[in-house]
CSV table of C-alpha atoms in Angstrom, one decimal:
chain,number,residue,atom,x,y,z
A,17,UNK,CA,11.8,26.7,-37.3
A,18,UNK,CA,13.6,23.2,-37.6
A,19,UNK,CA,15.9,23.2,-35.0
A,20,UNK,CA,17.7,19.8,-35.4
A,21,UNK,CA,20.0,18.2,-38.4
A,22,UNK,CA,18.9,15.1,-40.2
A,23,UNK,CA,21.6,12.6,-40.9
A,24,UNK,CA,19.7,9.9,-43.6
A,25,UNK,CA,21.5,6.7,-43.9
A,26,UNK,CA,24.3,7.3,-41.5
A,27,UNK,CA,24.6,4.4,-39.2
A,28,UNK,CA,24.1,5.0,-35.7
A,29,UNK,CA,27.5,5.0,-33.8
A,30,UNK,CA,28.3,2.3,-31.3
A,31,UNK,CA,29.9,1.7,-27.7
A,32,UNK,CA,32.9,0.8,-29.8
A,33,UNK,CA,33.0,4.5,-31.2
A,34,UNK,CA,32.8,5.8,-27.8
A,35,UNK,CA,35.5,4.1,-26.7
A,36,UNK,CA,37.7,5.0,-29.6
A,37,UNK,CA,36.4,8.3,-28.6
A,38,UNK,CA,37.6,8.0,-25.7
A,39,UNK,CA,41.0,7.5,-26.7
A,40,UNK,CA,41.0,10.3,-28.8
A,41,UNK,CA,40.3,12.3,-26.2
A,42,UNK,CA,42.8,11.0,-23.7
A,43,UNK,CA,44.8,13.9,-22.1
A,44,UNK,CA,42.6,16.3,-24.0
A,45,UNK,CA,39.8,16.5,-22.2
A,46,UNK,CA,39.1,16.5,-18.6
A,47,UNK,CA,38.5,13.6,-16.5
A,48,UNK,CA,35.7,15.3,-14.8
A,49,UNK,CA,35.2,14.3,-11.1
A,50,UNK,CA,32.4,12.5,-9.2
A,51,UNK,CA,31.3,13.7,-6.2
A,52,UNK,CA,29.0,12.6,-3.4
A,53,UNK,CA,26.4,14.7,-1.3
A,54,UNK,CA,24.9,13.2,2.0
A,55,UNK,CA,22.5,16.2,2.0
A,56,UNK,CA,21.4,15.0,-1.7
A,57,UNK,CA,21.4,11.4,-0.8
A,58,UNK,CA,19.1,11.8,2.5
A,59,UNK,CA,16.5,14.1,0.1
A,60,UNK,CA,15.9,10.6,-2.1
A,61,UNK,CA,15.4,8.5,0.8
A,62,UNK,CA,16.4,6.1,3.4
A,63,UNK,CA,19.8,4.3,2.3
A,64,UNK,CA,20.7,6.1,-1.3
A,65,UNK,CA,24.0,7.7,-2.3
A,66,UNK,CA,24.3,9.7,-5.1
A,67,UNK,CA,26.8,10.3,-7.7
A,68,UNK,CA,27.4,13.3,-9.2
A,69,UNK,CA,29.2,14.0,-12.6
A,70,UNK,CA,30.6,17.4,-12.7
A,71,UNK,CA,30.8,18.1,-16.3
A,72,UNK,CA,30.5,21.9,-15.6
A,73,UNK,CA,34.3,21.3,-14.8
A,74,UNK,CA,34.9,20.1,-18.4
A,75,UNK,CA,37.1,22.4,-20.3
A,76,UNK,CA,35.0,25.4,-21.5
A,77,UNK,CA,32.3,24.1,-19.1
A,78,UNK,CA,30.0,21.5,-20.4
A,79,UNK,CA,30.5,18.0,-21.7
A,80,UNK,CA,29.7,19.3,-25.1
A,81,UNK,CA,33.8,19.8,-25.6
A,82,UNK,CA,34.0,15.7,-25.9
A,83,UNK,CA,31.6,16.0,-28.8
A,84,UNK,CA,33.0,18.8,-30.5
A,85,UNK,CA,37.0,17.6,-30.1
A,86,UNK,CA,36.0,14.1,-30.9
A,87,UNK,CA,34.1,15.2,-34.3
A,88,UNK,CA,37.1,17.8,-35.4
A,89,UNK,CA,39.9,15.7,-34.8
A,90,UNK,CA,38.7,13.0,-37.5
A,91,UNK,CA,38.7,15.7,-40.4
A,92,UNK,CA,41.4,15.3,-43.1
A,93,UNK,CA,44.0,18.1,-43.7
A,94,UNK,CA,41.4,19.6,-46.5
A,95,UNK,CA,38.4,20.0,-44.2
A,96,UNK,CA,40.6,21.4,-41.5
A,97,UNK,CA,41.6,24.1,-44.0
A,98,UNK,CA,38.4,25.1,-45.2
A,99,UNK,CA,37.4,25.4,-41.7
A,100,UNK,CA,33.9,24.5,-39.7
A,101,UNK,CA,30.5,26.4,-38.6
A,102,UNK,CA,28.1,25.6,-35.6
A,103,UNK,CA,25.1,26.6,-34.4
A,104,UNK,CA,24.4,26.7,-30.7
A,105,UNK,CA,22.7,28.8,-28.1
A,106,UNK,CA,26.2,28.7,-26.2
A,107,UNK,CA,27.7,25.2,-25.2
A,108,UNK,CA,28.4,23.6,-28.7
A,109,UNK,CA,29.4,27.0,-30.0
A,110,UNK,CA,32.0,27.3,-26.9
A,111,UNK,CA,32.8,23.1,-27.6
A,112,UNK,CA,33.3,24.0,-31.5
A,113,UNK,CA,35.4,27.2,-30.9
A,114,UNK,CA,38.0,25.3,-28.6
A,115,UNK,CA,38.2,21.8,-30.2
A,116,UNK,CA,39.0,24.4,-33.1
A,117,UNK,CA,41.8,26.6,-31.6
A,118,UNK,CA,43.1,23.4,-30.5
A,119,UNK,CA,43.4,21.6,-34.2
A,120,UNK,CA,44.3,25.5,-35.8
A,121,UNK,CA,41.4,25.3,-37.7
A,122,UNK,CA,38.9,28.6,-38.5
A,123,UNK,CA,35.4,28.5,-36.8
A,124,UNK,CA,32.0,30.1,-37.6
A,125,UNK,CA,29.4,29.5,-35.1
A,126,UNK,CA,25.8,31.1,-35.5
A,127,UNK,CA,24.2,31.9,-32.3
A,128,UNK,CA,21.0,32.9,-31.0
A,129,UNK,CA,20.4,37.1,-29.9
A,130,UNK,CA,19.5,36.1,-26.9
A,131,UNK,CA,22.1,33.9,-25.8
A,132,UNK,CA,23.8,34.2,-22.2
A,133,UNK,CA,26.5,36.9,-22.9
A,134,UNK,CA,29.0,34.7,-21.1
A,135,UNK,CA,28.3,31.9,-23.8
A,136,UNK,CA,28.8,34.5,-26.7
A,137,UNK,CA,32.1,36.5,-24.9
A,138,UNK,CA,33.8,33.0,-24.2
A,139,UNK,CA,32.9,31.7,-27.9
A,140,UNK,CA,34.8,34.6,-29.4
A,141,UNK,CA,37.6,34.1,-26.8
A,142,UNK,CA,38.5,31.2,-28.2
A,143,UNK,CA,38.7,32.5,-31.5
A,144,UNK,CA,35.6,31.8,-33.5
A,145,UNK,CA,33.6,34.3,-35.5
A,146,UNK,CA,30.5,34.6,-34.2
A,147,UNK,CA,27.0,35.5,-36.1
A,148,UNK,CA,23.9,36.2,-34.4
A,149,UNK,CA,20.6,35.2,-35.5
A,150,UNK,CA,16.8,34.9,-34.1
A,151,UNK,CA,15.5,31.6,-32.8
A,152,UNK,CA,12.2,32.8,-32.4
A,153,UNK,CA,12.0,33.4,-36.3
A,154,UNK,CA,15.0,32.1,-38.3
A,155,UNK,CA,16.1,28.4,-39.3
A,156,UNK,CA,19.7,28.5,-38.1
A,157,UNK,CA,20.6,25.0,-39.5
A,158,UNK,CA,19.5,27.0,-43.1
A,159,UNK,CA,21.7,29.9,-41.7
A,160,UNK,CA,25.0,27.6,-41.3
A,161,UNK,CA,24.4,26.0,-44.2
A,162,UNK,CA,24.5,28.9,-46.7
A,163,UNK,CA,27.4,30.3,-45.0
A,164,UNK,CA,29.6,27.0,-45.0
A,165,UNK,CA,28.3,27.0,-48.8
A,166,UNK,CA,29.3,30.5,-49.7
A,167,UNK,CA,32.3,30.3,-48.0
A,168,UNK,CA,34.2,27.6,-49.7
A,169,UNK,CA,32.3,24.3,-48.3
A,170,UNK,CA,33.0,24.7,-44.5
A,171,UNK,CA,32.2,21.2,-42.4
A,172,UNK,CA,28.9,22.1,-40.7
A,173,UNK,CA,28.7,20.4,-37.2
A,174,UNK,CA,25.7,19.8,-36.0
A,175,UNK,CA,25.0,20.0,-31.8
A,176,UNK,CA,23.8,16.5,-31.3
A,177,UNK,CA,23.0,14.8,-34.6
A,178,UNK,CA,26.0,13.3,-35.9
A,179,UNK,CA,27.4,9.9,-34.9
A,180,UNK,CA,31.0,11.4,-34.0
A,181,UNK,CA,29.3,14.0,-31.6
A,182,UNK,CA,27.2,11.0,-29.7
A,183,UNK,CA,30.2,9.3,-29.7
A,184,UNK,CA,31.9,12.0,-28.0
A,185,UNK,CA,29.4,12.8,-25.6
A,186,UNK,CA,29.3,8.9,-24.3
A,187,UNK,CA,32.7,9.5,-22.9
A,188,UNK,CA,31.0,11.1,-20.0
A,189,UNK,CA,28.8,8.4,-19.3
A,190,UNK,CA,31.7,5.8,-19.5
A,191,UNK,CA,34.1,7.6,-17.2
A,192,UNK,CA,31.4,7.6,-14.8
A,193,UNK,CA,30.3,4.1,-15.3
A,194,UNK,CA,34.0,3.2,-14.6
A,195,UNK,CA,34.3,5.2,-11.5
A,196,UNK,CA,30.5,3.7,-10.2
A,197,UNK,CA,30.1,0.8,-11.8
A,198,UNK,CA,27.0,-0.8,-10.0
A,199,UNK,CA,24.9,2.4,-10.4
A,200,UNK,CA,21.1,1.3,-10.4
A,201,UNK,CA,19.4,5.2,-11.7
A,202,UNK,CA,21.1,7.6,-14.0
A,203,UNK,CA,19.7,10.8,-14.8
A,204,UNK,CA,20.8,13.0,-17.3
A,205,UNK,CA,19.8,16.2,-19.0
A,206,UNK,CA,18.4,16.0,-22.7
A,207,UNK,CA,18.2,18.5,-24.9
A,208,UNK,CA,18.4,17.4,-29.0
A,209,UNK,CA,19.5,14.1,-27.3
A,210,UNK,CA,23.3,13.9,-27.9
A,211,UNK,CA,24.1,13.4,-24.3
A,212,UNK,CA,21.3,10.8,-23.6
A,213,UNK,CA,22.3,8.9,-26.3
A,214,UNK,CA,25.6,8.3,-25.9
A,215,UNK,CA,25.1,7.7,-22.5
A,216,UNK,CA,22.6,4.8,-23.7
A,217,UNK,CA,25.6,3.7,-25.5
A,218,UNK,CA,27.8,3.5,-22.8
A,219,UNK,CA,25.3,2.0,-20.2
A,220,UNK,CA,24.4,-0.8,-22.4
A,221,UNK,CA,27.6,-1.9,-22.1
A,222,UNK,CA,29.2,-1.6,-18.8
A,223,UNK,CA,26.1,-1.1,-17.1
A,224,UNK,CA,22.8,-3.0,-18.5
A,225,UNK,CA,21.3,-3.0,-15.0
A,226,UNK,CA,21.2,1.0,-14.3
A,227,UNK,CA,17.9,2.3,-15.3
A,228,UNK,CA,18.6,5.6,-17.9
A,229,UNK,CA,16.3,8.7,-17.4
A,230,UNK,CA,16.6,11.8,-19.4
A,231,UNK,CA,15.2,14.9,-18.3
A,232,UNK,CA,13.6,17.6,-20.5
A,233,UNK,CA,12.8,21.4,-18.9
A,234,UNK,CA,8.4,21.0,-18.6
A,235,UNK,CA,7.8,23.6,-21.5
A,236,UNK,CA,10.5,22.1,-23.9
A,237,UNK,CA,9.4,18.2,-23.8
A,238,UNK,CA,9.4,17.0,-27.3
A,239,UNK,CA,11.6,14.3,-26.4
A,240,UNK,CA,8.9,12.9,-23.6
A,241,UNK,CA,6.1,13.0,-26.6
A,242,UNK,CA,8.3,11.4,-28.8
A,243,UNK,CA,8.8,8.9,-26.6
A,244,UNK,CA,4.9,8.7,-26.5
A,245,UNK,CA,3.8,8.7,-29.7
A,246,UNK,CA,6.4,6.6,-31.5
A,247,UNK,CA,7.6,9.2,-33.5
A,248,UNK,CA,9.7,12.3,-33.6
A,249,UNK,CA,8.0,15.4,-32.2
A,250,UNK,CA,8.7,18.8,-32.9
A,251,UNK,CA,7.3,21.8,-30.9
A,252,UNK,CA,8.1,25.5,-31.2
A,253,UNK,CA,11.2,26.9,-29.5
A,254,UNK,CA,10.6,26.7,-26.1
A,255,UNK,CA,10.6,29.1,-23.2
A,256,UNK,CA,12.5,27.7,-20.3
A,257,UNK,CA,16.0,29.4,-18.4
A,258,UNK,CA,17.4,25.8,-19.0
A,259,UNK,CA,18.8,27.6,-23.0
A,260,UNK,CA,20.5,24.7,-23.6
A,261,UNK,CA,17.6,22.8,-24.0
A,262,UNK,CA,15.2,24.7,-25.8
A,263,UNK,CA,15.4,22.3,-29.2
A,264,UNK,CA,12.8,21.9,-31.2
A,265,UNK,CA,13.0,18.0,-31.8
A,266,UNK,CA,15.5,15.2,-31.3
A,267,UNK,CA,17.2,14.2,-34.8
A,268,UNK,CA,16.7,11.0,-36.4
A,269,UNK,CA,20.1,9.2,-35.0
A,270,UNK,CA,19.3,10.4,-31.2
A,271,UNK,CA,15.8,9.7,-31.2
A,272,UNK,CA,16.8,6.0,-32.8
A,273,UNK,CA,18.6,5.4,-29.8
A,274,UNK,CA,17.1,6.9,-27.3
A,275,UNK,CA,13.8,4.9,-28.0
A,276,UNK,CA,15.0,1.2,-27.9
A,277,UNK,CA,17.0,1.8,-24.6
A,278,UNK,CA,15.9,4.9,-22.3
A,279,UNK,CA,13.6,4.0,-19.2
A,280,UNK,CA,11.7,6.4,-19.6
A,281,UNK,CA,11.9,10.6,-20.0
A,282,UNK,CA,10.9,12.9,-17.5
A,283,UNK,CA,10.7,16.9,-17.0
A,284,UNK,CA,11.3,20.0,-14.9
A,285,UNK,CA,10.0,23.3,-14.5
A,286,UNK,CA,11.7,26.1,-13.9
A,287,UNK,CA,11.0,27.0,-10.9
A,288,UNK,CA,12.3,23.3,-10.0
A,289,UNK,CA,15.5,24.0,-11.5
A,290,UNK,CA,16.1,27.1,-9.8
A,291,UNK,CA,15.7,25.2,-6.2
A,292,UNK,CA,18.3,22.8,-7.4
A,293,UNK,CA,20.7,25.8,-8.8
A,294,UNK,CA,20.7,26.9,-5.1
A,295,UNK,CA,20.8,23.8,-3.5
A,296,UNK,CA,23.9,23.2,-6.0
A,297,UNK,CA,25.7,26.4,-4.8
A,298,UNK,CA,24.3,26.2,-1.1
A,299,UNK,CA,25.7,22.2,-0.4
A,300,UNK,CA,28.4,21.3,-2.7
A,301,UNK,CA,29.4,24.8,-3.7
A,302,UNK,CA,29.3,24.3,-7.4
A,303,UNK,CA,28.0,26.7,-10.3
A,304,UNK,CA,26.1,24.7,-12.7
A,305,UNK,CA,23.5,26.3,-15.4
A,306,UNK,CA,20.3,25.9,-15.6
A,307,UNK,CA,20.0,23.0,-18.5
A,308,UNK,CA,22.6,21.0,-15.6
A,309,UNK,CA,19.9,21.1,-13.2
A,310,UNK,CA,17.9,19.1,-14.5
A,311,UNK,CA,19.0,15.7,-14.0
A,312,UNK,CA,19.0,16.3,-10.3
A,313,UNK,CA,15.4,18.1,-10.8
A,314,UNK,CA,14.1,15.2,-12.8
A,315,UNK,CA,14.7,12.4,-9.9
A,316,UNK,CA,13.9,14.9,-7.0
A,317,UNK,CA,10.5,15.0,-8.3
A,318,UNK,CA,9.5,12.2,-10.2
A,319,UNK,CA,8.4,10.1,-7.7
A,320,UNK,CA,10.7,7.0,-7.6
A,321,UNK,CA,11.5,5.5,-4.5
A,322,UNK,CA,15.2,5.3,-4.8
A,323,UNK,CA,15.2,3.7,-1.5
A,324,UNK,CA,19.0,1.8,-0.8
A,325,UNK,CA,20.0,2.8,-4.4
A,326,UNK,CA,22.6,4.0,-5.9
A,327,UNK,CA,21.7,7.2,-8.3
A,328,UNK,CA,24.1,9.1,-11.2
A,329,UNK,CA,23.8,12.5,-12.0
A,330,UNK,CA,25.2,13.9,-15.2
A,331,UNK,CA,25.9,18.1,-14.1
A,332,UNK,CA,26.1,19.0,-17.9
A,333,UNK,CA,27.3,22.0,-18.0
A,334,UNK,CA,28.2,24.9,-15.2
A,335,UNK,CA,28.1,27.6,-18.2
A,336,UNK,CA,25.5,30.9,-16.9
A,337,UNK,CA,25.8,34.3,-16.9
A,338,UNK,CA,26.9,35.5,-13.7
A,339,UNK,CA,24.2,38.6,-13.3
A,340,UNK,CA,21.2,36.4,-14.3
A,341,UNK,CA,22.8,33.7,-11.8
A,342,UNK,CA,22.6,35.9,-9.3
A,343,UNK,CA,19.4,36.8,-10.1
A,344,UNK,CA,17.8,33.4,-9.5
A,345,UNK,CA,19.6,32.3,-6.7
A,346,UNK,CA,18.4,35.4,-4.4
A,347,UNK,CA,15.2,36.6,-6.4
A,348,UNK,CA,14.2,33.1,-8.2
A,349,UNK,CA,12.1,33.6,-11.5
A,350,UNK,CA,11.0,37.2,-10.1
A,351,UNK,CA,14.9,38.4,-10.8
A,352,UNK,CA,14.4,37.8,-14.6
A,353,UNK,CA,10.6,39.8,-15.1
């Protein structure tokens, strides 16, 4: 089923939106932290140091909250009213519900059966109503839309398709690029491409020398053949533990973007992302989910001799449920059969 939102016509945002986006986010959101790992460093190669981005330490998680807060806050009294609906497996339902909360606004977020319970409970802790639906069979884009339709004409936000989300989701990039401004690799997780593209934004600018790699889970890579082919790609819903991942295909304003200034798009299985879980929790003591994984998955395997560079690491998100965590770090795939 389509899994991504097409915005015709809508020009694509700009590093000026991320900054303003930045601004709107000032004292909102979370200056995340970047830390350093000699262990990580010494597994690249002779003379690298690493950078790490620690979204999972974003409020509610992931860097999806910049997105989400960045996109409600422009809505006029009227729209605010009438309220908005999501659709997410768990981060952008979690971003949606807060930014919400936070503006007094009603949310409706439609989320997949078998999302991570801790993504569902923490979506109705912050107040949204939450509707479950199949991914394996149902359109949930069609699902939001008839609800924000019968409900009065509710704003439907899409995860990663809409220029105010992009936007939003650069602010990550640029507080990095601030802190570690003569970064020569950046890796960062894609899903539908929201992250990677404002990113792109952001590293055009203050950074045109770092080389920008997005990083797909293996069975989910329809931005890679995308990248390939010219064209969008869409694939059926992917299995992969990396959940926030498993789109179908970039939308048109992400793909745009991510095609005239990406390096190049690499992937990850999952049984690479579960040796970088642990080596996450094992050497700097931080939870990160599965989808976070991958940027540091992507560049520990691809092959690049990173040899006396410096490398960036976007940690999207640090949002997994706790028994199926616990699961892969002691049993690895096995724990889940």
């Amino acid at each position: 089923m389509p899994n991504s939102t097409s915005v015709q016509h809508t020009p694509l945002p700009t590093f000026a939106d991320v900054e303003a986006a930045a601004d709107r986010l000032c004292d909102i959101a979370q200056h995340t932290p970047v830390f350093t790992c000699t262990t990580a460093s010494a597994l690249l190669g002779a003379g690298v140091h690493c950078y790490f981005k620690a979204e999972n330490l974003q409020r509610m998680g992931a860097f999806k909250f910049r997105g989400a807060y960045n996109t409600l806050s422009q809505l006029d009294a009227e729209a605010r009213a009438r309220g908005v609906i999501a659709y997410s497996s768990g981060n952008h339902a979690q971003a949606i519900a807060l930014a919400a909360r936070i503006l007094g606004m009603p949310a409706v977020i439609v989320m997949p059966e078998d999302a991570p319970a801790a993504k569902v409970a923490a979506t109705k802790g912050y107040g949204a109503e939450v509707i479950m639906y199949n991914r394996y069979t149902e359109d949930r884009g069609a699902i939001a839309n008839k609800i924000a339709a019968e409900r009065g004409g509710m704003t439907v936000v899409p995860p990663f398709n809409h220029p105010h989300v992009i936007a939003g989701q650069g602010t990550a990039a640029l507080e990095l690029l601030q802190d570690v401004p003569d970064l020569d690799y950046l890796f960062v997780p894609l899903g539908g491409g929201g992250l990677l593209s404002g990113t792109l934004l952001a590293a055009k600018h203050l950074a045109p020398q770092c080389k920008v790699y997005g990083v797909e889970p293996e069975a989910g890579n329809d931005g890679q053949q995308s990248l390939r082919a010219g064209h969008i790609v869409t694939i059926p819903t992917p299995r992969t533990i990396a959940d926030g991942a498993q789109t179908l295909a970039l939308g048109d304003l992400t793909y745009a973007i991510i095609k005239e200034n990406v390096t190049d798009i690499l992937t990850a299985t999952d049984e690479q992302l579960v040796e970088v879980l642990r080596f996450y929790a094992e050497r700097m003591k931080l939870v990160v989910e599965p989808t976070g994984a991958l940027s540091l998955a992507g560049a520990r395997y691809s092959g690049i001799d990173f040899t006396g560079k410096k490398v960036g690491f976007i940690i999207s998100g640090g949002n997994v449920d706790m028994a199926t965590y616990g699961k892969l770090l002691s049993e690895g795939l096995w724990g889940l059969k």
